[in-house]
Structures are given as structure tokens and as C-alpha cells.
PDB file of C-alpha atoms in Angstrom:
ATOM      1  CA  MET A   1     -13.274  18.636  -6.689  1.00 33.00           C
ATOM      2  CA  ARG A   2     -12.462  17.146  -3.375  1.00 36.00           C
ATOM      3  CA  THR A   3     -10.386  14.305  -4.864  1.00 36.00           C
ATOM      4  CA  PRO A   4      -7.514  16.626  -5.919  1.00 38.00           C
ATOM      5  CA  ALA A   5      -7.153  18.030  -2.360  1.00 35.00           C
ATOM      6  CA  VAL A   6      -6.795  14.494  -1.072  1.00 37.00           C
ATOM      7  CA  LYS A   7      -4.393  13.693  -3.721  1.00 38.00           C
ATOM      8  CA  ARG A   8      -2.102  16.650  -2.830  1.00 36.00           C
ATOM      9  CA  THR A   9      -2.337  15.863   0.771  1.00 38.00           C
ATOM     10  CA  PHE A  10      -1.293  12.181   0.324  1.00 41.00           C
ATOM     11  CA  ALA A  11       0.912  12.719  -2.640  1.00 41.00           C
ATOM     12  CA  THR A  12       3.640  14.130  -0.414  1.00 40.00           C
ATOM     13  CA  TRP A  13       3.004  11.582   2.461  1.00 42.00           C
ATOM     14  CA  PRO A  14       5.854   9.430   1.820  1.00 44.00           C
ATOM     15  CA  ALA A  15       8.280  12.474   1.588  1.00 40.00           C
ATOM     16  CA  ARG A  16       6.997  13.766   4.849  1.00 41.00           C
ATOM     17  CA  VAL A  17       7.261  10.458   6.697  1.00 43.00           C
ATOM     18  CA  HIS A  18      10.997  10.136   5.700  1.00 43.00           C
ATOM     19  CA  ASN A  19      11.578  13.914   6.858  1.00 44.00           C
ATOM     20  CA  VAL A  20       9.901  13.378  10.135  1.00 46.00           C
ATOM     21  CA  SER A  21      12.061  12.565  13.135  1.00 50.00           C
ATOM     22  CA  MET A  22      11.136   9.143  14.320  1.00 53.00           C
ATOM     23  CA  ASP A  23      13.890   8.802  17.081  1.00 58.00           C
ATOM     24  CA  HIS A  24      11.183   7.959  19.641  1.00 70.00           C
ATOM     25  CA  ALA A  25       9.157   5.619  17.603  1.00 79.00           C
ATOM     26  CA  THR A  26       9.444   1.922  18.147  1.00 89.00           C
ATOM     27  CA  PRO A  27      10.422  -0.249  15.260  1.00 89.00           C
ATOM     28  CA  LEU A  28       6.868  -1.363  15.066  1.00 92.00           C
ATOM     29  CA  GLU A  29       5.570   2.114  14.759  1.00 94.00           C
ATOM     30  CA  GLN A  30       8.217   3.002  12.176  1.00 95.00           C
ATOM     31  CA  ALA A  31       7.368  -0.113  10.080  1.00 95.00           C
ATOM     32  CA  LEU A  32       3.660   0.627  10.321  1.00 96.00           C
ATOM     33  CA  HIS A  33       4.273   4.260   9.200  1.00 96.00           C
ATOM     34  CA  ALA A  34       6.337   3.123   6.329  1.00 97.00           C
ATOM     35  CA  ALA A  35       3.797   0.486   5.252  1.00 97.00           C
ATOM     36  CA  ARG A  36       0.936   3.114   5.376  1.00 97.00           C
ATOM     37  CA  ALA A  37       3.180   5.610   3.368  1.00 97.00           C
ATOM     38  CA  LEU A  38       3.870   3.021   0.725  1.00 98.00           C
ATOM     39  CA  VAL A  39       0.289   1.943   0.141  1.00 98.00           C
ATOM     40  CA  LEU A  40      -0.885   5.510   0.164  1.00 97.00           C
ATOM     41  CA  ALA A  41       1.619   6.442  -2.365  1.00 97.00           C
ATOM     42  CA  ASP A  42       0.216   3.540  -4.589  1.00 97.00           C
ATOM     43  CA  LEU A  43      -3.256   4.579  -4.009  1.00 96.00           C
ATOM     44  CA  VAL A  44      -2.548   8.284  -5.163  1.00 95.00           C
ATOM     45  CA  ALA A  45      -0.700   6.873  -8.236  1.00 94.00           C
ATOM     46  CA  GLY A  46      -3.784   4.878  -9.151  1.00 91.00           C
ATOM     47  CA  GLU A  47      -6.065   7.790  -8.175  1.00 92.00           C
ATOM     48  CA  ALA A  48      -7.961   5.787  -5.678  1.00 92.00           C
ATOM     49  CA  ALA A  49      -7.018   7.752  -2.500  1.00 92.00           C
ATOM     50  CA  GLU A  50     -10.603   8.701  -1.741  1.00 93.00           C
ATOM     51  CA  ALA A  51     -11.461   9.162   2.081  1.00 94.00           C
ATOM     52  CA  ASP A  52     -13.129   5.743   2.275  1.00 94.00           C
ATOM     53  CA  VAL A  53     -10.209   3.880   0.745  1.00 95.00           C
ATOM     54  CA  VAL A  54      -7.704   5.638   3.079  1.00 95.00           C
ATOM     55  CA  SER A  55      -9.825   4.325   5.909  1.00 95.00           C
ATOM     56  CA  LEU A  56      -9.203   0.865   4.596  1.00 97.00           C
ATOM     57  CA  VAL A  57      -5.478   1.616   4.987  1.00 97.00           C
ATOM     58  CA  GLU A  58      -5.964   2.612   8.453  1.00 97.00           C
ATOM     59  CA  ASP A  59      -8.045  -0.427   9.356  1.00 97.00           C
ATOM     60  CA  SER A  60      -5.327  -2.684   7.881  1.00 97.00           C
ATOM     61  CA  VAL A  61      -2.627  -0.787   9.804  1.00 97.00           C
ATOM     62  CA  THR A  62      -4.627  -1.246  13.109  1.00 96.00           C
ATOM     63  CA  HIS A  63      -5.090  -4.944  12.542  1.00 97.00           C
ATOM     64  CA  ARG A  64      -1.393  -5.490  11.408  1.00 97.00           C
ATOM     65  CA  ARG A  65      -0.296  -3.651  14.551  1.00 96.00           C
ATOM     66  CA  TRP A  66      -1.959  -6.328  16.705  1.00 95.00           C
ATOM     67  CA  TRP A  67      -0.584  -9.179  14.271  1.00 95.00           C
ATOM     68  CA  VAL A  68       2.967  -8.020  14.792  1.00 95.00           C
ATOM     69  CA  GLU A  69       2.488  -7.778  18.492  1.00 94.00           C
ATOM     70  CA  GLN A  70       1.620 -11.370  18.459  1.00 95.00           C
ATOM     71  CA  TRP A  71       4.266 -12.290  15.964  1.00 94.00           C
ATOM     72  CA  PRO A  72       7.387  -9.685  16.309  1.00 93.00           C
ATOM     73  CA  GLU A  73       9.369 -11.491  13.597  1.00 93.00           C
ATOM     74  CA  GLY A  74       6.650 -10.411  11.026  1.00 94.00           C
ATOM     75  CA  VAL A  75       7.506  -6.668  11.072  1.00 95.00           C
ATOM     76  CA  ASP A  76       9.519  -6.931   7.999  1.00 94.00           C
ATOM     77  CA  TYR A  77       6.310  -8.255   6.072  1.00 96.00           C
ATOM     78  CA  LEU A  78       4.155  -5.204   6.955  1.00 97.00           C
ATOM     79  CA  ALA A  79       4.379  -3.372   3.589  1.00 97.00           C
ATOM     80  CA  GLY A  80       3.308  -6.315   1.535  1.00 97.00           C
ATOM     81  CA  LEU A  81       0.513  -7.269   4.152  1.00 97.00           C
ATOM     82  CA  VAL A  82      -1.019  -3.935   4.235  1.00 98.00           C
ATOM     83  CA  ALA A  83      -0.925  -3.709   0.376  1.00 98.00           C
ATOM     84  CA  GLN A  84      -2.680  -7.015   0.172  1.00 97.00           C
ATOM     85  CA  ASP A  85      -5.204  -6.278   2.900  1.00 97.00           C
ATOM     86  CA  VAL A  86      -6.098  -2.984   0.922  1.00 97.00           C
ATOM     87  CA  LYS A  87      -6.236  -4.796  -2.277  1.00 97.00           C
ATOM     88  CA  ASP A  88      -8.573  -7.433  -0.787  1.00 96.00           C
ATOM     89  CA  ALA A  89     -10.819  -4.769   0.889  1.00 96.00           C
ATOM     90  CA  LEU A  90     -11.059  -2.762  -2.347  1.00 95.00           C
ATOM     91  CA  LEU A  91     -12.132  -5.771  -4.320  1.00 94.00           C
ATOM     92  CA  GLN A  92     -14.969  -6.369  -1.910  1.00 91.00           C
ATOM     93  CA  LYS A  93     -16.140  -2.805  -1.825  1.00 89.00           C
ATOM     94  CA  HIS A  94     -14.992  -1.064  -5.137  1.00 89.00           C
ATOM     95  CA  GLY A  95     -13.470  -3.552  -7.563  1.00 92.00           C
ATOM     96  CA  ARG A  96     -10.085  -4.641  -8.697  1.00 93.00           C
ATOM     97  CA  TRP A  97      -7.021  -2.552  -7.807  1.00 94.00           C
ATOM     98  CA  PRO A  98      -4.566  -1.774  -8.850  1.00 96.00           C
ATOM     99  CA  LEU A  99      -5.324  -2.533 -12.516  1.00 94.00           C
ATOM    100  CA  CYS A 100      -2.509  -4.088 -14.480  1.00 95.00           C
ATOM    101  CA  PRO A 101      -0.808  -1.520 -16.685  1.00 93.00           C
ATOM    102  CA  VAL A 102       1.115  -4.117 -18.641  1.00 93.00           C
ATOM    103  CA  CYS A 103      -1.530  -6.142 -20.374  1.00 92.00           C
ATOM    104  CA  ASN A 104      -3.612  -4.460 -23.141  1.00 83.00           C
ATOM    105  CA  HIS A 105      -5.473  -7.481 -24.163  1.00 83.00           C
ATOM    106  CA  GLY A 106      -8.187  -9.505 -22.393  1.00 85.00           C
ATOM    107  CA  GLU A 107     -10.180  -8.802 -19.437  1.00 90.00           C
ATOM    108  CA  PRO A 108      -8.821  -6.179 -16.979  1.00 91.00           C
ATOM    109  CA  HIS A 109      -7.080  -7.626 -14.001  1.00 95.00           C
ATOM    110  CA  ALA A 110      -5.363  -6.501 -10.832  1.00 95.00           C
ATOM    111  CA  LEU A 111      -1.669  -6.824 -10.037  1.00 97.00           C
ATOM    112  CA  ASP A 112      -0.611  -9.245  -7.136  1.00 97.00           C
ATOM    113  CA  VAL A 113       1.629  -8.749  -4.304  1.00 97.00           C
ATOM    114  CA  GLU A 114       4.636 -11.020  -4.267  1.00 97.00           C
ATOM    115  CA  PRO A 115       6.048 -12.669  -2.220  1.00 95.00           C
ATOM    116  CA  GLU A 116       2.859 -13.325  -0.181  1.00 85.00           C
ATOM    117  CA  LEU A 117       4.771 -13.258   3.064  1.00 89.00           C
ATOM    118  CA  GLY A 118       8.120 -11.737   2.697  1.00 91.00           C
ATOM    119  CA  THR A 119      10.388  -8.783   2.441  1.00 93.00           C
ATOM    120  CA  ASP A 120      10.754  -6.448  -0.501  1.00 95.00           C
ATOM    121  CA  PRO A 121       7.069  -6.817  -1.777  1.00 98.00           C
ATOM    122  CA  GLN A 122       6.565  -6.289  -5.361  1.00 98.00           C
ATOM    123  CA  TRP A 123       3.413  -5.620  -7.584  1.00 98.00           C
ATOM    124  CA  VAL A 124       3.471  -8.374 -10.301  1.00 98.00           C
ATOM    125  CA  CYS A 125       1.361  -9.178 -13.219  1.00 96.00           C
ATOM    126  CA  SER A 126       0.684 -12.873 -12.718  1.00 94.00           C
ATOM    127  CA  GLU A 127      -0.715 -13.311 -16.133  1.00 93.00           C
ATOM    128  CA  ALA A 128       2.358 -11.792 -18.061  1.00 93.00           C
ATOM    129  CA  GLY A 129       4.761 -13.140 -15.410  1.00 94.00           C
ATOM    130  CA  VAL A 130       6.516  -9.701 -14.899  1.00 96.00           C
ATOM    131  CA  ARG A 131       7.336  -7.606 -11.994  1.00 97.00           C
ATOM    132  CA  VAL A 132       5.698  -4.086 -12.365  1.00 97.00           C
ATOM    133  CA  ALA A 133       7.008  -2.099  -9.337  1.00 97.00           C
ATOM    134  CA  PRO A 134       7.867  -2.440  -5.648  1.00 98.00           C
ATOM    135  CA  VAL A 135       4.919  -1.698  -3.302  1.00 98.00           C
ATOM    136  CA  GLY A 136       5.099   2.168  -3.010  1.00 97.00           C
ATOM    137  CA  GLY A 137       6.510   2.462  -6.467  1.00 97.00           C
ATOM    138  CA  LEU A 138       3.526   2.634  -8.877  1.00 97.00           C
ATOM    139  CA  GLY A 139       3.769   6.302  -9.390  1.00 95.00           C
ATOM    140  CA  PRO A 140       6.063   6.153 -12.384  1.00 94.00           C
ATOM    141  CA  VAL A 141       4.243   3.239 -13.732  1.00 93.00           C
ATOM    142  CA  PHE A 142       0.953   5.124 -13.919  1.00 90.00           C
ATOM    143  CA  GLY A 143       2.623   8.317 -15.215  1.00 83.00           C
ATOM    144  CA  GLY A 144       3.019  10.113 -11.858  1.00 65.00           C
ATOM    145  CA  ARG A 145       6.054  11.857 -10.556  1.00 50.00           C
ATOM    146  CA  VAL A 146       8.478  10.363  -8.035  1.00 49.00           C
ATOM    147  CA  GLU A 147       8.844  12.405  -4.688  1.00 45.00           C
TER     148      GLU A 147
END
């Protein structure tokens, strides 16, 4: 019963982030907020936005804040890195995420983030060799609505 409340709260997160005035936020904070919102949107789409999973997002954002402070040129890579961090952490604690919606045969497998270090990160199925959705865009793929 608790999960739907979490889903409703985070389902509108990206829309609220874009409507919030961030005039006083640094480019780093803006990029961190955007990366957080994109990954949360994908977690909601995959029905994985449980409290402990959202904590993994926050852990990644904290780590990546330090990382970008050391390498400011990496700010454009934050969304893909946070997505990959959360994917890796989920594999260790809960299993594969996000599961590939493209392949209906063989062993279930997770999507990958590509490029590994680059702008415009995408969820891809490496087995089928297809792009599935941009990071933050899994909602329509999993049958959710677009905010």
C-alpha cells in the first residue's frame, strides 16, 4: 500500500524540477537535480521507486557531486553516470534493473547505459543492438504516461 504513495510522489518529480526556479542554483546543482529527476522517473516507470532504492539515487548524487567538483568538465555526463551507479547498486542488492522490454526470449537481462561516459545517455539493449529510450524516458516504454 505504501508503494503507490511513493510512486505518486516521485512520478511528478521531473515536472516539478522543471517548474522550480533554479536561478540561484549553480550549474552543478542544476545538473545534479536533473540527473536525479531522470533516474527517479525511470525507477517509477519500472515500478522500482521504493525508499531504499531512492536512497541509492541519493548516494550516487552525493558521490557524483564530489566527482564533478574534482573534474568540472564531467558535469554533462552526470545523468548517465547516476543511472549506471543506480543500476550497479541495484544489481548488488536487488537484481537486474531495468529489465529489457525488447527481448521476449532467453534469459531476462538488464538494459545498459550508453555511452558509458558521454552526453545524451540512452538505455540500450546490447543483445538486440537497439536503443530503447533516453535515460529518464522509460515511462512510455513500460506503458507509463509522459509528464
